[in-house]
GROMACS .gro file of C-alpha atoms in nm:
model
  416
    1UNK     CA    1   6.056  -0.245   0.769
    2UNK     CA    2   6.087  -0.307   0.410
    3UNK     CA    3   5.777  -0.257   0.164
    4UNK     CA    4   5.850  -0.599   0.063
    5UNK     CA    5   5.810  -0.794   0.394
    6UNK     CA    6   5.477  -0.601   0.446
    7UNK     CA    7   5.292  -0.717   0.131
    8UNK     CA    8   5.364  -1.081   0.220
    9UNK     CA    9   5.027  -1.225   0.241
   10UNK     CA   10   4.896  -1.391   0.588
   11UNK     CA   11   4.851  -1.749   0.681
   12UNK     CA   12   4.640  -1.946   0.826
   13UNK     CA   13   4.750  -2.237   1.068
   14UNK     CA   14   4.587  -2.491   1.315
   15UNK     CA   15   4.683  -2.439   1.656
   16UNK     CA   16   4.775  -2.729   1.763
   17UNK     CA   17   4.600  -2.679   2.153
   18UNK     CA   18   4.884  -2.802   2.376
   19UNK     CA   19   4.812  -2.588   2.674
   20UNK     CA   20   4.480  -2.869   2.745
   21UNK     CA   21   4.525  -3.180   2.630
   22UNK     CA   22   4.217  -3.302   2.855
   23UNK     CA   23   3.980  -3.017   2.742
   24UNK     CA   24   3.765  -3.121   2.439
   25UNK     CA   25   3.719  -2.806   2.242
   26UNK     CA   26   3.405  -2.731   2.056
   27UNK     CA   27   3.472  -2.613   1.746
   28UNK     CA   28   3.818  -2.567   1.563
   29UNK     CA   29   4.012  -2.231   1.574
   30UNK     CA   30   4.209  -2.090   1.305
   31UNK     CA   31   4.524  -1.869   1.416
   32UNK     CA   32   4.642  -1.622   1.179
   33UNK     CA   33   5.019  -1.530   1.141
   34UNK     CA   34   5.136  -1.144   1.137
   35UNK     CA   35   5.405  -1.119   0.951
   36UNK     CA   36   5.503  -0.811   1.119
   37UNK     CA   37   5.465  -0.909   1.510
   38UNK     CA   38   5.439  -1.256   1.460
   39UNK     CA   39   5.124  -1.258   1.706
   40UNK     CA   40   4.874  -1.488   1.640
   41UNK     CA   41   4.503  -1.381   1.674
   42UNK     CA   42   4.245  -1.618   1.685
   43UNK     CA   43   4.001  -1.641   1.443
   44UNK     CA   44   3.644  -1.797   1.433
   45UNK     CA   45   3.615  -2.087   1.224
   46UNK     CA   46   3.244  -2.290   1.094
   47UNK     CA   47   3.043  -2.051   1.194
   48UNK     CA   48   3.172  -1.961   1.550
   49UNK     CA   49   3.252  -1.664   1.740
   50UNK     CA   50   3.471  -1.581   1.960
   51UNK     CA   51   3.673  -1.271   2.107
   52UNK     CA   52   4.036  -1.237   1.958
   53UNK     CA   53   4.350  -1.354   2.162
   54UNK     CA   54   4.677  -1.310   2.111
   55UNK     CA   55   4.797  -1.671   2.178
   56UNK     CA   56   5.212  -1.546   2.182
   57UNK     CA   57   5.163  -1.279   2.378
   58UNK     CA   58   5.069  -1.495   2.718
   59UNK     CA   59   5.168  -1.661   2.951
   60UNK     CA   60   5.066  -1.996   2.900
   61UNK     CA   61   4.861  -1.996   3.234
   62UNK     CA   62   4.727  -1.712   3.121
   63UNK     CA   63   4.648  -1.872   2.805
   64UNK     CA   64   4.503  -2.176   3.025
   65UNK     CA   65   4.290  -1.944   3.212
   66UNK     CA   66   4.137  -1.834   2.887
   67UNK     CA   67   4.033  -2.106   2.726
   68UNK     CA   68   3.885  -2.276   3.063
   69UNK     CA   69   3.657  -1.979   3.105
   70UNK     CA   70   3.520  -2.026   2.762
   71UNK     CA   71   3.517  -2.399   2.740
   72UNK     CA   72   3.156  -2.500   3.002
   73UNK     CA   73   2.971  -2.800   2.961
   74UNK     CA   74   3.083  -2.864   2.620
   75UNK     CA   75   2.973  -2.560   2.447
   76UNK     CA   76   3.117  -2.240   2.453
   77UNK     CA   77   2.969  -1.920   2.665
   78UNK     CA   78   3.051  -1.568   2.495
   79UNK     CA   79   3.154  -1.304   2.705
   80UNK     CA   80   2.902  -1.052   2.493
   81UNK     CA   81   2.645  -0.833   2.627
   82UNK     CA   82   2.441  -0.788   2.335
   83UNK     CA   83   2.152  -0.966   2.252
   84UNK     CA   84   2.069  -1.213   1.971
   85UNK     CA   85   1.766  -1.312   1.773
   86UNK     CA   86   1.784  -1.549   1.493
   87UNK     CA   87   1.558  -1.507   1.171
   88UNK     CA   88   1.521  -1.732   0.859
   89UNK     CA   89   1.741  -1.582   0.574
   90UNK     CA   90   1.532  -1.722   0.292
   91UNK     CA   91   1.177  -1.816   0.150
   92UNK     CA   92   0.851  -1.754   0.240
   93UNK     CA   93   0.924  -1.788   0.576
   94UNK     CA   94   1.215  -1.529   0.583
   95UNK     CA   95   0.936  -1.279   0.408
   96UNK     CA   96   0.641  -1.386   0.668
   97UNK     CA   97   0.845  -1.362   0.947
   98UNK     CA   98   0.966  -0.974   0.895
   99UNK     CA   99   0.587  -0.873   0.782
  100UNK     CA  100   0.480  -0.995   1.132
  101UNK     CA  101   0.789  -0.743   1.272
  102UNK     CA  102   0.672  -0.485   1.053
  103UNK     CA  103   0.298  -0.510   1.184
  104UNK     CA  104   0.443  -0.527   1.515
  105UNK     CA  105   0.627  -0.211   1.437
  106UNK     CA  106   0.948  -0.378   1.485
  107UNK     CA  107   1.080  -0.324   1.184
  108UNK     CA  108   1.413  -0.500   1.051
  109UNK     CA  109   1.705  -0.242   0.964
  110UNK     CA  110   1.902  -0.427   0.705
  111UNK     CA  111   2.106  -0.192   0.556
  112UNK     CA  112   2.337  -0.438   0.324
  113UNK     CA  113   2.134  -0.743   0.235
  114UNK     CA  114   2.430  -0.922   0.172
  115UNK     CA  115   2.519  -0.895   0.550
  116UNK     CA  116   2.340  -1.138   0.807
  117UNK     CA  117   2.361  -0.905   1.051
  118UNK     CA  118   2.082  -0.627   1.106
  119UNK     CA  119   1.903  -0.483   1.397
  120UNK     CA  120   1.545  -0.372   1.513
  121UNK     CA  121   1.606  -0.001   1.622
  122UNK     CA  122   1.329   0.021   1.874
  123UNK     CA  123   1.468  -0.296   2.082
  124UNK     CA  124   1.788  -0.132   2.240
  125UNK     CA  125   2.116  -0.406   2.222
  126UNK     CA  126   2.014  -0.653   2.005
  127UNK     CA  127   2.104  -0.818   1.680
  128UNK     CA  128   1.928  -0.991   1.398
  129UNK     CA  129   2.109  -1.230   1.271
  130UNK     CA  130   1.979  -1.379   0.932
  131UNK     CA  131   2.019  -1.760   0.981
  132UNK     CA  132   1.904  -2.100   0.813
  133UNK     CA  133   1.613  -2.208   1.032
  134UNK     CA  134   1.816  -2.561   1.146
  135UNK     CA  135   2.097  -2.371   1.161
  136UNK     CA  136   1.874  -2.073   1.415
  137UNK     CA  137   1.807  -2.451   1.605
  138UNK     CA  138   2.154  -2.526   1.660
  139UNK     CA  139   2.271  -2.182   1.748
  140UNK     CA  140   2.041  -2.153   2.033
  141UNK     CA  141   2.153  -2.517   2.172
  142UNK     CA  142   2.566  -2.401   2.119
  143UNK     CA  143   2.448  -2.059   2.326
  144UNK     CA  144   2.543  -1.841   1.987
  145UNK     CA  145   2.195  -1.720   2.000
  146UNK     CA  146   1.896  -1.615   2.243
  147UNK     CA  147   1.590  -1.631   2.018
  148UNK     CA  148   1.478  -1.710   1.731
  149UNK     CA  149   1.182  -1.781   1.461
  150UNK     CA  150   1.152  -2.146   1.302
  151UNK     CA  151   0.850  -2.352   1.226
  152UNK     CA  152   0.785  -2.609   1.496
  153UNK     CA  153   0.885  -2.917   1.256
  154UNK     CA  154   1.265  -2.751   1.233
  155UNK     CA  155   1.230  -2.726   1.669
  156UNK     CA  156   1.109  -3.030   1.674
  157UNK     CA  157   1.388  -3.204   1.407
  158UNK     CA  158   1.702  -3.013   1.512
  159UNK     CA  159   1.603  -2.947   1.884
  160UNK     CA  160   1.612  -3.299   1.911
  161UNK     CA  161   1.410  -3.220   2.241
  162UNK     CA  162   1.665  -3.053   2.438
  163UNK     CA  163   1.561  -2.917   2.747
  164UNK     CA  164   1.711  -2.562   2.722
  165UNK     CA  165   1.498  -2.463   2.457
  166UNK     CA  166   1.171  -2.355   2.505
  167UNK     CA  167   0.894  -2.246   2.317
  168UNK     CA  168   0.777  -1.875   2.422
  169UNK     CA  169   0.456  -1.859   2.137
  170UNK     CA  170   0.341  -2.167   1.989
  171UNK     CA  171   0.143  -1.997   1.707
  172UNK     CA  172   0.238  -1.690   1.510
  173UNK     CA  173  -0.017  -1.733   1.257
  174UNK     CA  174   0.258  -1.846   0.958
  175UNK     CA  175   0.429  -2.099   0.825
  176UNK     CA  176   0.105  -2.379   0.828
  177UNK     CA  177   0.192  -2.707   0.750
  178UNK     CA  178   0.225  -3.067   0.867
  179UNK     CA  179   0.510  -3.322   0.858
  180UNK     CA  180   0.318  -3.631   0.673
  181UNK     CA  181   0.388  -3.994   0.514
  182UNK     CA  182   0.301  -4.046   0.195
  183UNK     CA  183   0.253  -4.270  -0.038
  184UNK     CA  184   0.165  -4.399  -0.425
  185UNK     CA  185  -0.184  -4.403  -0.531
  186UNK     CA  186  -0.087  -4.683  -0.742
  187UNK     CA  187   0.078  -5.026  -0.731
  188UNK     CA  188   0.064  -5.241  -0.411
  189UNK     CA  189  -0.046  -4.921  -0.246
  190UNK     CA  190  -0.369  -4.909  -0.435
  191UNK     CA  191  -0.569  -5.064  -0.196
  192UNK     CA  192  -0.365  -4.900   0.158
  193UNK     CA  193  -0.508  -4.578   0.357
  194UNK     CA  194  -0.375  -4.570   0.672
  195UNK     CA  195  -0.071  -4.612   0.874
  196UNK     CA  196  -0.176  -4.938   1.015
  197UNK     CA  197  -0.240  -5.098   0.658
  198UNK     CA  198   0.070  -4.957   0.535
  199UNK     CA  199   0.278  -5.171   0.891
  200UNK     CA  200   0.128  -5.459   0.805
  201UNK     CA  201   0.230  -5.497   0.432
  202UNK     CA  202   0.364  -5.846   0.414
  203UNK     CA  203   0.630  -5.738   0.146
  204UNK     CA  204   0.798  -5.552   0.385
  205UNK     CA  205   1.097  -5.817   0.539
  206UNK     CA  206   1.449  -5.773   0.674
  207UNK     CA  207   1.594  -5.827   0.364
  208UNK     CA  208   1.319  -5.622   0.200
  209UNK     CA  209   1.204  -5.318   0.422
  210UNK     CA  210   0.992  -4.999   0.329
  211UNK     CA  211   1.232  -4.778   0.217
  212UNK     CA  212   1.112  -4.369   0.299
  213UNK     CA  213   1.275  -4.083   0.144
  214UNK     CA  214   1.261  -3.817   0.426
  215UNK     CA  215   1.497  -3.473   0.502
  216UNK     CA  216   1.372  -3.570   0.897
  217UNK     CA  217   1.623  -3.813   0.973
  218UNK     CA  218   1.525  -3.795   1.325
  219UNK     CA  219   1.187  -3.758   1.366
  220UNK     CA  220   1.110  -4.027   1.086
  221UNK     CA  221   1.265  -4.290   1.272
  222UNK     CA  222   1.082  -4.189   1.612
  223UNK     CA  223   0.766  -4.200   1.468
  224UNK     CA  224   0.806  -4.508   1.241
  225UNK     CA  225   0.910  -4.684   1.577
  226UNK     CA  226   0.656  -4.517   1.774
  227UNK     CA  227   0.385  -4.696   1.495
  228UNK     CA  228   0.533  -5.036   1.486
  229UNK     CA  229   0.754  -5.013   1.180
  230UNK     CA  230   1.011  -5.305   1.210
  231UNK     CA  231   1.121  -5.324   0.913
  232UNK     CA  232   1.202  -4.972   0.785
  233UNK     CA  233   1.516  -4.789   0.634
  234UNK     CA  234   1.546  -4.398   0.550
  235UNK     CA  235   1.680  -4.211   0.309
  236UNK     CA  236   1.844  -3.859   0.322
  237UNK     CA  237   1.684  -3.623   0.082
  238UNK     CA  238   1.653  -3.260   0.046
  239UNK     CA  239   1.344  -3.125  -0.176
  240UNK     CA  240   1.175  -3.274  -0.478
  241UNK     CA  241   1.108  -3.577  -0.260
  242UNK     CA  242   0.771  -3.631  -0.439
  243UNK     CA  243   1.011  -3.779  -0.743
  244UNK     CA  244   1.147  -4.047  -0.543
  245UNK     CA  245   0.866  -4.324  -0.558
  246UNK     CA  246   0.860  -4.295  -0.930
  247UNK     CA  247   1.225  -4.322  -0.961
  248UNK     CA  248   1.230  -4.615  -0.784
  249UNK     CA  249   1.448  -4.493  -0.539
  250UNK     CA  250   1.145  -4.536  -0.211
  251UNK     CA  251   0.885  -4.667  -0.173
  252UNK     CA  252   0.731  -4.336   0.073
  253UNK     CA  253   0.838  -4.013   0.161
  254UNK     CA  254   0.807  -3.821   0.475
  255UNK     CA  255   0.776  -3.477   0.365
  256UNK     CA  256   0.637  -3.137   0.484
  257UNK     CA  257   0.267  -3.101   0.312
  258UNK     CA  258   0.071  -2.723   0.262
  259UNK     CA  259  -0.217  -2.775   0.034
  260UNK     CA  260  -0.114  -3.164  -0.104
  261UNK     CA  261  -0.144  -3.040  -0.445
  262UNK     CA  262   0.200  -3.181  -0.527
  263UNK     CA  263   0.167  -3.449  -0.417
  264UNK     CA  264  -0.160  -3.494  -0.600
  265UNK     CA  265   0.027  -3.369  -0.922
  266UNK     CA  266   0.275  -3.674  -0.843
  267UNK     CA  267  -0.016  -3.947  -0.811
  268UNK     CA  268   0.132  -3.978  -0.418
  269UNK     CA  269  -0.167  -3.967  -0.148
  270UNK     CA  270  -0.141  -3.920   0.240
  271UNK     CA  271  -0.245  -4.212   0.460
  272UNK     CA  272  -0.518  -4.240   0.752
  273UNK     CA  273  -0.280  -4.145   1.081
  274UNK     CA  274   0.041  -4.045   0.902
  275UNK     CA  275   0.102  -3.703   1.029
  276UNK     CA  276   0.366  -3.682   1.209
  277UNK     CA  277   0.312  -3.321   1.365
  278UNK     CA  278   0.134  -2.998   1.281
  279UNK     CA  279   0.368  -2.716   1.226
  280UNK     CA  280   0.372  -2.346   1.176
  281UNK     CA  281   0.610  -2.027   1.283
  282UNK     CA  282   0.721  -2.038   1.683
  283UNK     CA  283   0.910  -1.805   1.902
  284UNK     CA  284   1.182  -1.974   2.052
  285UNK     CA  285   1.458  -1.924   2.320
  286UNK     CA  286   1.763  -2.046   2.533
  287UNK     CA  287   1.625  -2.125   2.834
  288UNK     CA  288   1.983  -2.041   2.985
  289UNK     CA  289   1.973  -1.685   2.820
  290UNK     CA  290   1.597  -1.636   2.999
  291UNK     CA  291   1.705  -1.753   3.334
  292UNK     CA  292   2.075  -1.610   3.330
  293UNK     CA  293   2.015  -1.236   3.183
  294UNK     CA  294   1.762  -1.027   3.285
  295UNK     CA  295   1.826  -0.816   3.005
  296UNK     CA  296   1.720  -1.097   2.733
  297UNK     CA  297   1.363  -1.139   3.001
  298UNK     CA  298   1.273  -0.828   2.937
  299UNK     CA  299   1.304  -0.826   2.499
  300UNK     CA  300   1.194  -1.137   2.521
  301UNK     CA  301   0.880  -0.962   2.701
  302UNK     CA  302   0.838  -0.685   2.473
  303UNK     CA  303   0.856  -0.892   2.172
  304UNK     CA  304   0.622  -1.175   2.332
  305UNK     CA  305   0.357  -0.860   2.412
  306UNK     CA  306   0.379  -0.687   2.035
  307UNK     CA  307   0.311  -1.036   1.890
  308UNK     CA  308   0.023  -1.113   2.116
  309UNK     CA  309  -0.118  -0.784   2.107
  310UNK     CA  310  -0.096  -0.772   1.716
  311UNK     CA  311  -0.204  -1.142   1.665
  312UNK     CA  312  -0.523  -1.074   1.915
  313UNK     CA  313  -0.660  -0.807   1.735
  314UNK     CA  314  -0.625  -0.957   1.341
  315UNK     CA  315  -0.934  -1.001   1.187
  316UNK     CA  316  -1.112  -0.755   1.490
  317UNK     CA  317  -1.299  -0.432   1.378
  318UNK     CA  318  -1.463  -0.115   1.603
  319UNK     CA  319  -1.792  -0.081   1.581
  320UNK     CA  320  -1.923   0.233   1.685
  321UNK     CA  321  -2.298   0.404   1.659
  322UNK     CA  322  -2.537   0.637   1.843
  323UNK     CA  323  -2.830   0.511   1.992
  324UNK     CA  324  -3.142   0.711   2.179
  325UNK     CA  325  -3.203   0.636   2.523
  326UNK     CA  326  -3.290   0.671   2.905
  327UNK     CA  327  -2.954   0.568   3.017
  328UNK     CA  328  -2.662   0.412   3.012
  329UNK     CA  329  -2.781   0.078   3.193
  330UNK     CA  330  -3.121   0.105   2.948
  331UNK     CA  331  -2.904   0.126   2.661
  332UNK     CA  332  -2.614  -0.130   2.717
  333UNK     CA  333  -2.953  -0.392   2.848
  334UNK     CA  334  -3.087  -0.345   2.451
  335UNK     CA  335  -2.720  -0.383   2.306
  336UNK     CA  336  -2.657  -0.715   2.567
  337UNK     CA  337  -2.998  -0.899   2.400
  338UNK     CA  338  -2.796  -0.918   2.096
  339UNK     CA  339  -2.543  -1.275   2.007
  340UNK     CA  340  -2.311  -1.066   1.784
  341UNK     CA  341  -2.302  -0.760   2.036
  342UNK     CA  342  -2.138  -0.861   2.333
  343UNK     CA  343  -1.752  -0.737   2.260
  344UNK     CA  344  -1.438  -0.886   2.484
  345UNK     CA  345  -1.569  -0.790   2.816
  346UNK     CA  346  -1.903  -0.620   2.679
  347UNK     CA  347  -1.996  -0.284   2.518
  348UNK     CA  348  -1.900   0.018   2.628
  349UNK     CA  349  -2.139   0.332   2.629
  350UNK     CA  350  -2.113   0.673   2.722
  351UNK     CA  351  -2.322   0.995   2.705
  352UNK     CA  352  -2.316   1.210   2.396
  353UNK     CA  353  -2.401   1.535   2.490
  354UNK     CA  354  -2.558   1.800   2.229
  355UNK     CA  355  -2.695   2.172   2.258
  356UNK     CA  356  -3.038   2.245   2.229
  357UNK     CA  357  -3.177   2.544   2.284
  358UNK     CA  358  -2.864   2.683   2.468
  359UNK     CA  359  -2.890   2.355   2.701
  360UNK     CA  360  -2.654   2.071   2.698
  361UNK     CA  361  -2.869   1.742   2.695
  362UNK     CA  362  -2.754   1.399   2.631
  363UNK     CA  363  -3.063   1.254   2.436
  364UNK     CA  364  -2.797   0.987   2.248
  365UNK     CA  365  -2.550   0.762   2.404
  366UNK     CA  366  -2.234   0.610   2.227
  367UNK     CA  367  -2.183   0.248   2.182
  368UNK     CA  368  -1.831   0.106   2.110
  369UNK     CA  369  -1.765  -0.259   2.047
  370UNK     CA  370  -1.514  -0.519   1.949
  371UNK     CA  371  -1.659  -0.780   1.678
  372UNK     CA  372  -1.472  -1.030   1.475
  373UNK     CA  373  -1.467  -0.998   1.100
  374UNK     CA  374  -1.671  -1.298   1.032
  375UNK     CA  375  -1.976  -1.153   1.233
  376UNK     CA  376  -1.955  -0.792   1.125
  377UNK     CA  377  -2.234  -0.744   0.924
  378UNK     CA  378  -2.434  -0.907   1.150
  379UNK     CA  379  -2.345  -0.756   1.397
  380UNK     CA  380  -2.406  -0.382   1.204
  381UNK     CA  381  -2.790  -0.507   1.102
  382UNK     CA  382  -2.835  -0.636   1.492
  383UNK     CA  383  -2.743  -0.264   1.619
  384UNK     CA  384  -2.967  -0.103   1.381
  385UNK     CA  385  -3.257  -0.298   1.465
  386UNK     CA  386  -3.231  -0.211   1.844
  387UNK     CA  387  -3.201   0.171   1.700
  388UNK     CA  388  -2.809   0.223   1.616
  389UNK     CA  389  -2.749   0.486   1.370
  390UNK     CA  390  -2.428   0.655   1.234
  391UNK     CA  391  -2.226   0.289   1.267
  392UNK     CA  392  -1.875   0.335   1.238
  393UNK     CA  393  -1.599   0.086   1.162
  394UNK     CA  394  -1.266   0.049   1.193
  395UNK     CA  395  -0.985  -0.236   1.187
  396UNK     CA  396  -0.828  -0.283   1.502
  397UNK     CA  397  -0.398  -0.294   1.512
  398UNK     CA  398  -0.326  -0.427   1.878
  399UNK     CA  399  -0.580  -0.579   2.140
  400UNK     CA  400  -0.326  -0.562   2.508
  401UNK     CA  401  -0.433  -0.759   2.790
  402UNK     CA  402  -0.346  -0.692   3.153
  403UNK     CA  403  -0.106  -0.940   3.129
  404UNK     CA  404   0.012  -1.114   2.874
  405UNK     CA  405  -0.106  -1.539   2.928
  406UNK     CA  406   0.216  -1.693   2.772
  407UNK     CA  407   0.430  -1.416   2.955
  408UNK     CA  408   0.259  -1.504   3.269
  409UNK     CA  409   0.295  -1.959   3.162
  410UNK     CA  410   0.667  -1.899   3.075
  411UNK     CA  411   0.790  -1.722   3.399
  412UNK     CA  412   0.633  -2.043   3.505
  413UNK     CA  413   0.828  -2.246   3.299
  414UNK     CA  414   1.142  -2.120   3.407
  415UNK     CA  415   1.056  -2.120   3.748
  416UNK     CA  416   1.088  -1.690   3.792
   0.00000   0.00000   0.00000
C-alpha cells in the first residue's frame, strides 16, 4: 500500500439507516470511512455514546439485530457495566459539590482538567463525568447516566417531572436559593407587592400581556398558570436578567435569587407569593439504573451513607469531662437535670479508674456527649456547675445511624 493512499485524510458521512425504516433513532450517528478497509465504524455524535460497529462487515440481519437491541422505548440502553455519576463542571456549584466529596473522603481524581472524565478511587467501577447541570438532567432521562448532583430548580426545570428520576437526598447543605418573580420598584409597579396584585393589573390585555424574562421556560409557564396569569408571554434569557426591565425588553423576570442584593442594586423587588420553589444541591438517580443493577444500589448506598453521616455531624462537637461520684446511675441523674446535656440518645459515662495507695479505685467517672455548636458553651458552664472538670472538645466528622432514613424511604420508593 502506497505511502500516499495512507495519508489521505478520513471522512465523515451520514449513514443513511436503511436496514429500519420504521425504527426512530435517537440521536444521529456519524460513520467514518477507512481508507484502507473501507469499514465504517460508528461514531458517537451530540454528545452520545455508543459501542463501535463495523456497519460493512455484517450481515444486514446482523446489522438489524444490532440496532434493535440498542434502540428501547425511545432512548438508547448501553451495554456498559460501569457506573456513572454526573457532577457540575463549573461555578460555585462545581467547587461545593467536590468539597462535600472531599469531606466525605470521596475524593475526585481528575488527573487532566481538561478531560470530563475522572473517577473516585475508593468507589470501585465508576466514573465522574463533569457535566452542565441541565445537561446531568437530561443524561439521566436518555439512560447516559446513573446519578448525579444538580440543584433542585435544574431537577425540577429539565426533569420536567419524569417519573424515572428520583431524588435520593433532598438537602446537601449547598447551592441555597429560590426560583422568584420579580419586579420594578418603580413605575406602575410602585404601588404592587404580591402575586395577586401583580394578576390583576388592568394593563395587562391580549394584545398587551406581562411580558417575563425567565431562563425557566417551563416552570414559568406552570406557575404563571397555576396563579391565574391569562395574559402572559415569556422570554428566553440566560443571565443578566436583572437588565431586562430597564431595557424595556420585560416587564418581570423569573430568576434564581441568593441574597437579592442584585436585584436591589437594579431597583427590582420580589413580590408577596412569587417564589416559585426553594432550591439547593440534590442527589439524584435513574430510577431504572436503581431497580435494574444491583451494582448502582449498592454506590448509590455508600454514597447516600457518607453524605448523611458527614452532613449529621456538621456543626456537632465532643464534649468530654470528669466528674466525682457514687456511680454511674448517680452521675448520668446530675448530667440528665441539665437542657444542653442530654446528647443524641443521652450521655454516656464510664468509670475512670486511678491508683491510690497501690489500689485501683474509681473515685471519677467519664462523661462523653454530643452538643451542637450553637449550645456549646452552655453546655461547658452547665457541666461545670454539676462538678465537670478537665472538659474536652472536639469537632465531630461523621455521626452513622443504624440505618440510614432516606436509604431505608428510597428502597421504598422503588418498591425493593
Amino acid at each position: 500500500m502506497s505511502l500516499s493512499r495512507l495519508q489521505q485524510p478520513c471522512y465523515l458521512q451520514q449513514c443513511p439507516s436503511p436496514l429500519l425504516p420504521s425504527i426512530h433513532l435517537p440521536c444521529s450517528f456519524s460513520f467514518r470511512v477507512s481508507p484502507c478497509s473501507q469499514r465504517q465504524r460508528r461514531l458517537p455524535s451530540g454528545g452520545h455514546t455508543s459501542s463501535v460497529a463495523a456497519c460493512c462487515s455484517l450481515s444486514q440481519q446482523q446489522q438489524q439485530s444490532q440496532v434493535l437491541s440498542s434502540v428501547t422505548n425511545g432512548s438508547t440502553v448501553y451495554d456498559r457495566k460501569e457506573i456513572r455519576f454526573g457532577l457540575p463542571s463549573k461555578g460555585r456549584m462545581a467547587a461545593d459539590t467536590l468539597d462535600l466529596l472531599k469531606d466525605c473522603q470521596l475524593s475526585v481524581k481528575h488527573v487532566n482538567p481538561r478531560q470530563y472524565v475522572a473517577e473516585i478511587p475508593q468507589l470501585t467501577n465508576l466514573e465522574v463525568w463533569f457535566q452542565r447541570p441541565k445537561d446531568i438532567v437530561r443524561k439521566l432521562l436518555s439512560g447516559d447516566l446513573d446519578l448525579g448532583i444538580v440543584g433542585f430548580d435544574t431537577f425540577s426545570e429539565f426533569g420536567l417531572g419524569n417519573k424515572d428520576l428520583i431524588i435520593v437526598h433532598d438537602a446537601l447543605g449547598y447551592g441555597d436559593c429560590h426560583l422568584s418573580i420579580a419586579i420594578p420598584k418603580y413605575g406602575i409597579f410602585e404601588n404592587i407587592n404580591s402575586l395577586r396584585e401583580l394578576a390583576q393589573m388592568p394593563q395587562w390585555t391580549s394584545e398587551k400581556p406581562l411580558r417575563v424574562a425567565t431562563g425557566f421556560n417551563h416552570l414559568g409557564p406552570k406557575f404563571m398558570k397555576d396563579n391565574g396569569f391569562k395574559h402572559v408571554t415569556f422570554s428566553t434569557a440566560d443571565g443578566a436578567l436583572e437588565a431586562a426591565p430597564a431595557m424595556g425588553i420585560a416587564d418581570a423576570i423569573l430568576d434564581l435569587v441568593s441574597s437579592g442584593t442584585t436585584l436591589k442594586e437594579n431597583n427590582l423587588k420580589e413580590i408577596e407569593g412569587g417564589v416559585v420553589l426553594e432550591s439547593q444541591a440534590v442527589l439524584v438517580a435513574r430510577r431504572k439504573s436503581l431497580i435494574q443493577r444491583e451494582d448502582v444500589r449498592g454506590i448509590t448506598k455508600e454514597i447516600l451513607e457518607r453524605f448523611e453521616a458527614h452532613l449529621r455531624a456538621v456543626g456537632q462537637f465532643t464534649v468530654t469531662a470528669n466528674m466525682r461520684g457514687s456511680s454511674t446511675e448517680e452521675v448520668a441523674a446530675r448530667v440528665l437535670s441539665q437542657p444542653s446535656l442530654s446528647g443524641l440518645q443521652g450521655p454516656t459515662v464510664s468509670p475512670v479508674f486511678c491508683k491510690h495507695d497501690g489500689k485501683v479505685a474509681s473515685d471519677f467517672y467519664a462523661i462523653v456527649i454530643c452538643v451542637p455548636k450553637k449550645a456549646l458553651y452552655e453546655s461547658v458552664q452547665q457541666l461545670r456547675e454539676i462538678g465537670g472538670s478537665g472538659v474536652l472538645i472536639s469537632p465531630l466528622t461523621y455521626i452513622f445511624e443504624e440505618v440510614t432514613p432516606r436509604w431505608q424511604e428510597l428502597l421504598l420508593k422503588l418498591e425493593l
